[in-house]
Short mmCIF file of C-alpha atoms and ligand atoms in Angstrom, two decimals:
data_model
loop_
_atom_site.label_atom_id
_atom_site.label_comp_id
_atom_site.label_asym_id
_atom_site.label_seq_id
_atom_site.Cartn_x
_atom_site.Cartn_y
_atom_site.Cartn_z
CA UNK A 2 28.69 -61.90 5.74
CA UNK A 3 25.73 -63.98 5.06
CA UNK A 4 26.68 -67.65 3.99
CA UNK A 5 26.68 -67.66 0.05
CA UNK A 6 23.43 -68.70 -1.64
CA UNK A 7 23.21 -72.03 -2.79
CA UNK A 8 22.59 -71.96 -6.21
CA UNK A 9 21.91 -74.49 -9.04
CA UNK A 10 21.87 -73.11 -12.96
CA UNK A 11 19.51 -74.62 -15.23
CA UNK A 12 20.91 -73.41 -18.93
CA UNK A 13 21.39 -73.62 -22.60
CA UNK A 14 24.71 -72.27 -23.42
CA UNK A 15 24.39 -70.15 -25.35
CA UNK A 16 26.67 -66.86 -25.17
CA UNK A 17 24.78 -64.97 -22.57
CA UNK A 18 24.52 -68.17 -20.61
CA UNK A 19 28.29 -68.24 -20.67
CA UNK A 20 28.41 -64.79 -19.20
CA UNK A 21 25.89 -65.69 -16.38
CA UNK A 22 27.93 -68.86 -15.51
CA UNK A 23 31.00 -66.90 -15.16
CA UNK A 24 29.06 -64.54 -13.39
CA UNK A 25 27.45 -66.57 -10.49
CA UNK A 26 30.86 -68.60 -10.48
CA UNK A 27 32.98 -65.77 -9.78
CA UNK A 28 30.97 -63.91 -7.46
CA UNK A 29 31.84 -64.77 -3.46
CA UNK A 30 28.01 -64.80 -2.29
CA UNK A 31 27.22 -67.63 -4.60
CA UNK A 32 28.08 -71.38 -3.96
CA UNK A 33 27.13 -73.04 -7.17
CA UNK A 34 25.98 -76.59 -6.61
CA UNK A 35 25.13 -77.91 -9.91
CA UNK A 36 24.62 -77.08 -13.79
CA UNK A 37 21.76 -78.73 -15.83
CA UNK A 38 21.62 -78.21 -19.61
CA UNK A 39 18.46 -78.34 -21.83
CA UNK A 40 17.72 -77.75 -25.33
CA UNK A 41 17.41 -74.27 -26.51
CA UNK A 42 19.91 -72.18 -28.36
CA UNK A 43 21.10 -75.19 -29.68
CA UNK A 44 20.23 -79.19 -29.56
CA UNK A 45 21.07 -80.51 -26.32
CA UNK A 46 23.79 -82.42 -27.10
CA UNK A 47 25.53 -79.02 -28.01
CA UNK A 48 24.55 -77.28 -24.91
CA UNK A 49 25.54 -79.83 -22.83
CA UNK A 50 29.08 -80.36 -24.45
CA UNK A 51 29.40 -76.30 -24.12
CA UNK A 52 28.48 -76.39 -20.23
CA UNK A 53 31.02 -78.98 -19.68
CA UNK A 54 33.57 -76.91 -21.91
CA UNK A 55 32.81 -73.77 -19.70
CA UNK A 56 32.89 -75.43 -16.47
CA UNK A 57 36.20 -76.92 -17.50
CA UNK A 58 37.49 -73.61 -18.62
CA UNK A 59 36.09 -71.41 -15.79
CA UNK A 60 37.23 -74.08 -13.17
CA UNK A 61 33.60 -74.75 -11.99
CA UNK A 62 33.84 -78.01 -9.88
CA UNK A 63 29.88 -78.38 -9.77
CA UNK A 64 28.55 -81.43 -11.42
CA UNK A 65 27.10 -80.93 -15.13
CA UNK A 66 23.95 -83.29 -15.88
CA UNK A 67 22.37 -83.32 -19.24
CA UNK A 68 18.62 -82.65 -19.36
CA UNK A 69 15.55 -82.41 -21.95
CA UNK A 70 16.14 -82.78 -25.80
CA UNK A 71 12.41 -81.83 -26.39
CA UNK A 72 9.82 -79.83 -25.27
CA UNK A 73 6.96 -81.35 -23.16
CA UNK A 74 4.38 -81.07 -25.65
CA UNK A 75 5.02 -78.99 -28.90
CA UNK A 76 7.85 -79.86 -31.67
CA UNK A 77 11.30 -78.78 -31.26
CA UNK A 78 11.97 -75.19 -32.43
CA UNK A 79 15.10 -75.05 -34.90
CA UNK A 80 18.64 -73.77 -33.13
CA UNK A 81 19.29 -70.72 -32.82
CA UNK A 82 22.63 -70.45 -35.07
CA UNK A 83 21.85 -66.77 -36.21
CA UNK A 84 22.21 -65.80 -32.99
CA UNK A 85 24.66 -67.76 -30.93
CA UNK A 86 26.67 -69.46 -34.00
CA UNK A 87 26.52 -73.03 -35.17
CA UNK A 88 28.45 -74.19 -32.11
CA UNK A 89 26.22 -72.32 -29.56
CA UNK A 90 29.06 -70.46 -28.36
CA UNK A 91 29.67 -67.71 -31.01
CA UNK A 92 31.91 -70.05 -33.47
CA UNK A 93 34.86 -70.35 -31.36
CA UNK A 94 38.19 -70.89 -33.11
CA UNK A 95 39.26 -73.49 -31.02
CA UNK A 96 37.69 -77.04 -30.81
CA UNK A 97 35.17 -77.57 -28.15
CA UNK A 98 36.09 -80.90 -26.74
CA UNK A 99 35.84 -80.95 -22.63
CA UNK A 100 37.35 -83.81 -20.79
CA UNK A 101 35.14 -83.64 -17.91
CA UNK A 102 32.62 -86.60 -17.38
CA UNK A 103 28.88 -85.71 -17.38
CA UNK A 104 27.00 -86.58 -13.98
CA UNK A 105 25.06 -89.61 -14.58
CA UNK A 106 21.85 -88.39 -13.70
CA UNK A 107 19.45 -86.64 -16.10
CA UNK A 108 18.94 -83.20 -14.83
CA UNK A 109 15.79 -83.01 -13.43
CA UNK A 110 17.10 -85.83 -10.85
CA UNK A 111 20.07 -83.52 -10.21
CA UNK A 112 17.81 -80.77 -9.64
CA UNK A 113 15.41 -82.90 -7.09
CA UNK A 114 18.59 -84.21 -5.38
CA UNK A 115 20.42 -81.01 -4.71
CA UNK A 116 17.08 -79.47 -3.73
CA UNK A 117 16.30 -82.36 -1.32
CA UNK A 118 19.92 -82.28 0.07
CA UNK A 119 19.70 -78.66 1.15
CA UNK A 120 15.89 -78.08 2.02
CA UNK A 121 15.00 -74.30 2.17
CA UNK A 122 18.16 -73.31 0.96
CA UNK A 123 18.42 -73.85 -2.95
CA UNK A 124 17.79 -71.15 -5.60
CA UNK A 125 16.95 -72.40 -8.95
CA UNK A 126 18.25 -70.04 -11.84
CA UNK A 127 16.65 -70.89 -15.29
CA UNK A 128 18.06 -69.41 -18.15
CA UNK A 129 16.88 -71.66 -20.93
CA UNK A 130 13.43 -73.37 -21.71
CA UNK A 131 12.07 -74.60 -18.41
CA UNK A 132 11.49 -78.27 -19.40
CA UNK A 133 13.73 -79.63 -16.89
CA UNK A 134 12.04 -77.71 -14.07
CA UNK A 135 8.73 -78.76 -15.29
CA UNK A 136 10.02 -82.35 -15.25
CA UNK A 137 11.54 -82.06 -11.78
CA UNK A 138 7.97 -80.79 -10.60
CA UNK A 139 6.02 -83.52 -11.96
CA UNK A 140 8.25 -86.17 -10.74
CA UNK A 141 8.62 -84.57 -7.15
CA UNK A 142 5.73 -82.08 -6.46
CA UNK A 143 6.91 -81.58 -3.03
CA UNK A 144 9.70 -79.77 -4.34
CA UNK A 145 7.85 -76.62 -4.40
CA UNK A 146 7.78 -76.64 -0.51
CA UNK A 147 11.55 -76.80 -0.03
CA UNK A 148 13.25 -74.79 -3.02
CA UNK A 149 14.35 -71.37 -1.69
CA UNK A 150 13.40 -69.40 -4.70
CA UNK A 151 13.04 -69.82 -8.80
CA UNK A 152 14.68 -67.14 -10.59
CA UNK A 153 13.64 -67.54 -14.52
CA UNK A 154 15.19 -65.38 -17.28
CA UNK A 155 12.12 -65.63 -19.57
CA UNK A 156 8.91 -64.06 -20.69
CA UNK A 157 7.87 -60.53 -21.85
CA UNK A 158 5.13 -58.20 -20.36
CA UNK A 159 4.85 -55.59 -22.67
CA UNK A 160 6.18 -52.76 -20.04
CA UNK A 161 8.18 -49.79 -21.20
CA UNK A 162 7.35 -51.03 -24.91
CA UNK A 163 9.20 -54.05 -24.72
CA UNK A 164 7.51 -56.99 -26.53
CA UNK A 165 8.78 -60.35 -27.63
CA UNK A 166 11.98 -61.34 -29.26
CA UNK A 167 10.70 -64.23 -31.44
CA UNK A 168 7.23 -62.86 -31.95
CA UNK A 169 5.58 -59.76 -31.08
CA UNK A 170 4.43 -61.11 -27.70
CA UNK A 171 6.77 -64.11 -27.10
CA UNK A 172 10.28 -64.40 -25.74
CA UNK A 173 12.62 -67.22 -26.91
CA UNK A 174 12.97 -69.34 -23.84
CA UNK A 175 9.19 -69.36 -22.74
CA UNK A 176 8.50 -70.11 -26.70
CA UNK A 177 10.79 -72.97 -27.00
CA UNK A 178 8.58 -74.82 -24.22
CA UNK A 179 5.16 -73.02 -23.30
CA UNK A 180 3.70 -75.61 -21.58
CA UNK A 181 6.80 -76.23 -19.45
CA UNK A 182 6.79 -72.33 -18.49
CA UNK A 183 2.85 -72.63 -17.78
CA UNK A 184 3.63 -75.30 -15.12
CA UNK A 185 6.54 -73.74 -13.28
CA UNK A 186 5.17 -70.48 -13.14
CA UNK A 187 1.59 -71.61 -11.42
CA UNK A 188 3.19 -74.02 -9.28
CA UNK A 189 3.00 -72.99 -5.68
CA UNK A 190 6.76 -71.99 -5.05
CA UNK A 191 8.35 -68.44 -5.37
CA UNK A 192 9.00 -67.55 -8.84
CA UNK A 193 10.76 -64.22 -10.24
CA UNK A 194 10.70 -63.44 -13.68
CA UNK A 195 13.73 -61.61 -15.11
CA UNK A 196 12.14 -60.84 -18.62
CA UNK A 197 12.63 -58.82 -21.51
CA UNK A 198 10.88 -55.95 -19.88
CA UNK A 199 14.27 -55.57 -17.81
CA UNK A 200 16.91 -57.45 -19.96
CA UNK A 201 16.14 -55.24 -23.18
CA UNK A 202 17.14 -52.32 -20.81
CA UNK A 203 20.80 -53.96 -19.52
CA UNK A 204 22.83 -53.46 -22.78
CA UNK A 205 26.65 -54.41 -22.69
CA UNK A 206 27.96 -51.76 -25.09
CA UNK A 207 31.41 -51.69 -26.87
CA UNK A 208 32.86 -49.57 -23.87
CA UNK A 209 31.76 -52.39 -21.62
CA UNK A 210 33.08 -55.27 -23.70
CA UNK A 211 36.17 -53.23 -23.96
CA UNK A 212 36.31 -53.33 -20.06
CA UNK A 213 35.50 -56.79 -19.90
CA UNK A 214 38.29 -57.84 -22.30
CA UNK A 215 40.98 -55.64 -20.54
CA UNK A 216 40.18 -56.40 -16.90
CA UNK A 217 38.30 -59.71 -17.07
CA UNK A 218 41.33 -61.84 -16.96
CA UNK A 219 41.17 -64.85 -19.27
CA UNK A 220 37.32 -65.41 -18.92
CA UNK A 221 36.85 -61.66 -19.78
CA UNK A 222 38.87 -62.14 -22.86
CA UNK A 223 36.98 -65.36 -23.79
CA UNK A 224 33.76 -63.81 -23.25
CA UNK A 225 34.67 -61.06 -25.26
CA UNK A 226 35.80 -63.19 -28.40
CA UNK A 227 32.64 -65.63 -27.84
CA UNK A 228 30.46 -62.50 -28.17
CA UNK A 229 31.62 -61.29 -31.27
CA UNK A 230 28.99 -63.26 -33.20
CA UNK A 231 26.49 -62.53 -30.71
CA UNK A 232 26.91 -58.81 -31.25
CA UNK A 233 26.76 -59.05 -34.90
CA UNK A 234 23.73 -60.50 -34.84
CA UNK A 235 22.22 -57.69 -32.46
CA UNK A 236 23.53 -55.14 -35.07
CA UNK A 237 22.08 -56.56 -37.93
CA UNK A 238 18.92 -57.81 -36.56
CA UNK A 239 18.08 -55.37 -33.70
CA UNK A 240 20.17 -52.45 -34.76
CA UNK A 241 21.94 -52.17 -31.31
CA UNK A 242 25.57 -51.73 -30.83
CA UNK A 243 26.42 -54.47 -28.07
CA UNK A 244 24.14 -57.11 -26.92
CA UNK A 245 21.41 -57.47 -24.31
CA UNK A 246 22.57 -59.12 -20.88
CA UNK A 247 19.68 -61.64 -20.90
CA UNK A 248 20.86 -64.57 -18.71
CA UNK A 249 23.40 -62.33 -16.59
CA UNK A 250 20.38 -60.24 -15.70
CA UNK A 251 19.21 -63.25 -13.87
CA UNK A 252 22.19 -63.79 -12.31
CA UNK A 253 22.11 -60.06 -11.24
CA UNK A 254 18.62 -60.39 -9.74
CA UNK A 255 19.88 -63.15 -7.45
CA UNK A 256 22.85 -61.59 -6.30
CA UNK A 257 21.29 -58.25 -5.64
CA UNK A 258 17.42 -58.14 -6.08
CA UNK A 259 17.39 -54.62 -4.75
CA UNK A 260 18.47 -53.34 -8.21
CA UNK A 261 14.97 -54.72 -9.55
CA UNK A 262 11.62 -53.33 -9.33
CA UNK A 263 8.99 -56.21 -8.89
CA UNK A 264 5.18 -56.26 -9.82
CA UNK A 265 3.19 -59.39 -8.09
CA UNK A 266 0.34 -61.48 -9.24
CA UNK A 267 -0.47 -64.92 -10.93
CA UNK A 268 1.07 -65.75 -14.14
CA UNK A 269 0.02 -67.76 -17.34
CA UNK A 270 1.64 -68.84 -20.40
CA UNK A 271 -0.44 -68.72 -23.84
CA UNK A 272 -0.13 -72.38 -24.96
CA UNK A 273 -1.63 -72.11 -28.50
CA UNK A 274 -2.74 -69.92 -31.17
CA UNK A 275 -1.09 -66.83 -32.76
CA UNK A 276 0.01 -65.54 -29.31
CA UNK A 277 1.81 -68.93 -28.42
CA UNK A 278 4.64 -68.35 -25.90
CA UNK A 279 3.04 -65.07 -24.58
CA UNK A 280 3.35 -64.52 -20.99
CA UNK A 281 0.55 -62.63 -19.04
CA UNK A 282 0.42 -61.60 -15.33
CA UNK A 283 -2.87 -60.62 -13.37
CA UNK A 284 -1.52 -57.65 -11.41
CA UNK A 285 -2.90 -55.69 -8.38
CA UNK A 286 -5.28 -58.52 -7.19
CA UNK A 287 -7.89 -57.58 -9.56
CA UNK A 288 -11.00 -59.77 -9.54
CA UNK A 289 -12.07 -60.44 -13.11
CA UNK A 290 -15.48 -61.66 -14.22
CA UNK A 291 -13.57 -63.96 -16.74
CA UNK A 292 -10.68 -64.77 -14.80
CA UNK A 293 -10.82 -68.54 -14.07
CA UNK A 294 -7.34 -69.06 -15.87
CA UNK A 295 -5.78 -66.96 -12.89
CA UNK A 296 -8.12 -67.93 -9.91
CA UNK A 297 -6.16 -69.64 -7.01
CA UNK A 298 -3.11 -69.37 -8.29
CA UNK A 299 0.29 -68.22 -6.60
CA UNK A 300 1.13 -64.51 -6.88
CA UNK A 301 4.62 -64.44 -8.73
CA UNK A 302 7.15 -61.80 -9.12
CA UNK A 303 7.95 -60.06 -12.42
CA UNK A 304 10.51 -57.70 -12.93
CA UNK A 305 9.45 -54.43 -14.45
CA UNK A 306 12.28 -52.13 -13.91
CA UNK A 307 15.79 -52.51 -13.47
CA UNK A 308 18.79 -50.14 -12.41
CA UNK A 309 20.57 -51.10 -15.71
CA UNK A 310 24.01 -49.30 -15.09
CA UNK A 311 24.42 -50.97 -11.53
CA UNK A 312 23.77 -54.53 -13.04
CA UNK A 313 26.39 -53.88 -15.60
CA UNK A 314 28.95 -52.62 -13.31
CA UNK A 315 27.97 -55.32 -10.87
CA UNK A 316 28.81 -58.01 -13.85
CA UNK A 317 32.20 -56.07 -14.93
CA UNK A 318 33.29 -55.82 -11.08
CA UNK A 319 32.65 -59.23 -10.34
CA UNK A 320 34.75 -60.40 -13.61
CA UNK A 321 37.41 -57.95 -12.53
CA UNK A 322 40.75 -59.45 -12.02
CA UNK A 323 44.18 -57.80 -10.53
CA UNK A 324 46.24 -57.02 -13.58
CA UNK A 325 48.27 -59.97 -14.25
CA UNK A 326 46.42 -62.11 -11.63
CA UNK A 327 44.30 -64.85 -11.33
CA UNK A 328 40.95 -64.68 -8.97
C1 BDR B 418 16.93 -66.15 -23.86
O1 BDR B 418 16.87 -66.79 -25.23
C2 BDR B 418 18.20 -67.29 -25.30
O2 BDR B 418 18.75 -66.65 -26.81
C3 BDR B 418 19.23 -66.30 -24.48
O3 BDR B 418 20.46 -67.26 -24.13
C4 BDR B 418 18.01 -66.00 -23.33
O4 BDR B 418 18.25 -67.08 -22.24
C5 BDR B 418 16.71 -64.44 -24.27
O5 BDR B 418 15.35 -64.34 -24.71
CA1 CA B 419 20.01 -69.12 -22.30
#
């Protein structure tokens, strides 16, 4: 067995963020080295409190550091209470009052320190707006040479008819900070994008949720309860029964990349105008007569297809506990 992958999760919990966190924590092939928080699904004070709470609840020992409260350039978009609840975790019954202390470093510093401590080994998994990663890059550009890989849940490239989820062309994490996303996607480090093209194929339906509740022990039961508001949003707003596994699909891509088909090419993010937040890839190595915006940029990987049933099964099996037992 190869040694576990060293992973740092940058996140804005967030109901599906909670699923991704539990997934990475529970999988034996991952060594979770840190959790960094960012504004997004809620203000950063809320997402940070939630990350501490989830870490405490799931028994995760990795440090939790608070990150950016605001996008790099644009104004803050409102919290996504209609999607993730007023508390960011689906309006839980219990108070969210974690006792765990925060790591004293800002998130981008924890990212830099963690990567520097394990050169060539750390996979950054980013499932919220990309502000912390952009700040880490600007403070320590050499990071690009020593990160193993960056896996991002974000973006939408229009394959299989999947457009945006906050505008016809834009996905929420990228829309929250398009300048940061553009900086991260154009930096010379290996980026894999797990966007709506594939996450809108991975539906956690009621049968899967029942399995999670029945087989997933305390964590599964918790994720089931926390998802009720999220599932209700999907039923009302999107007309699907269940929810899309956005952030957990990025975790699956780290664990079993073979479940995803990818396409290579440089990426850009539209940072103004009516297509704000749109992600565009110049694929196939084509040389454009007006291609200045893509010239000389690194080719990154965009996921264009997914074995959705296998991703769902991997998630459920990873969360599964023996009946009445712990881990
Ligand atoms: C992304 O936006 C957030 O609401 C989810 O947590 C996910 O990271 C999906 O567009
Ligand atoms: Ca998220």
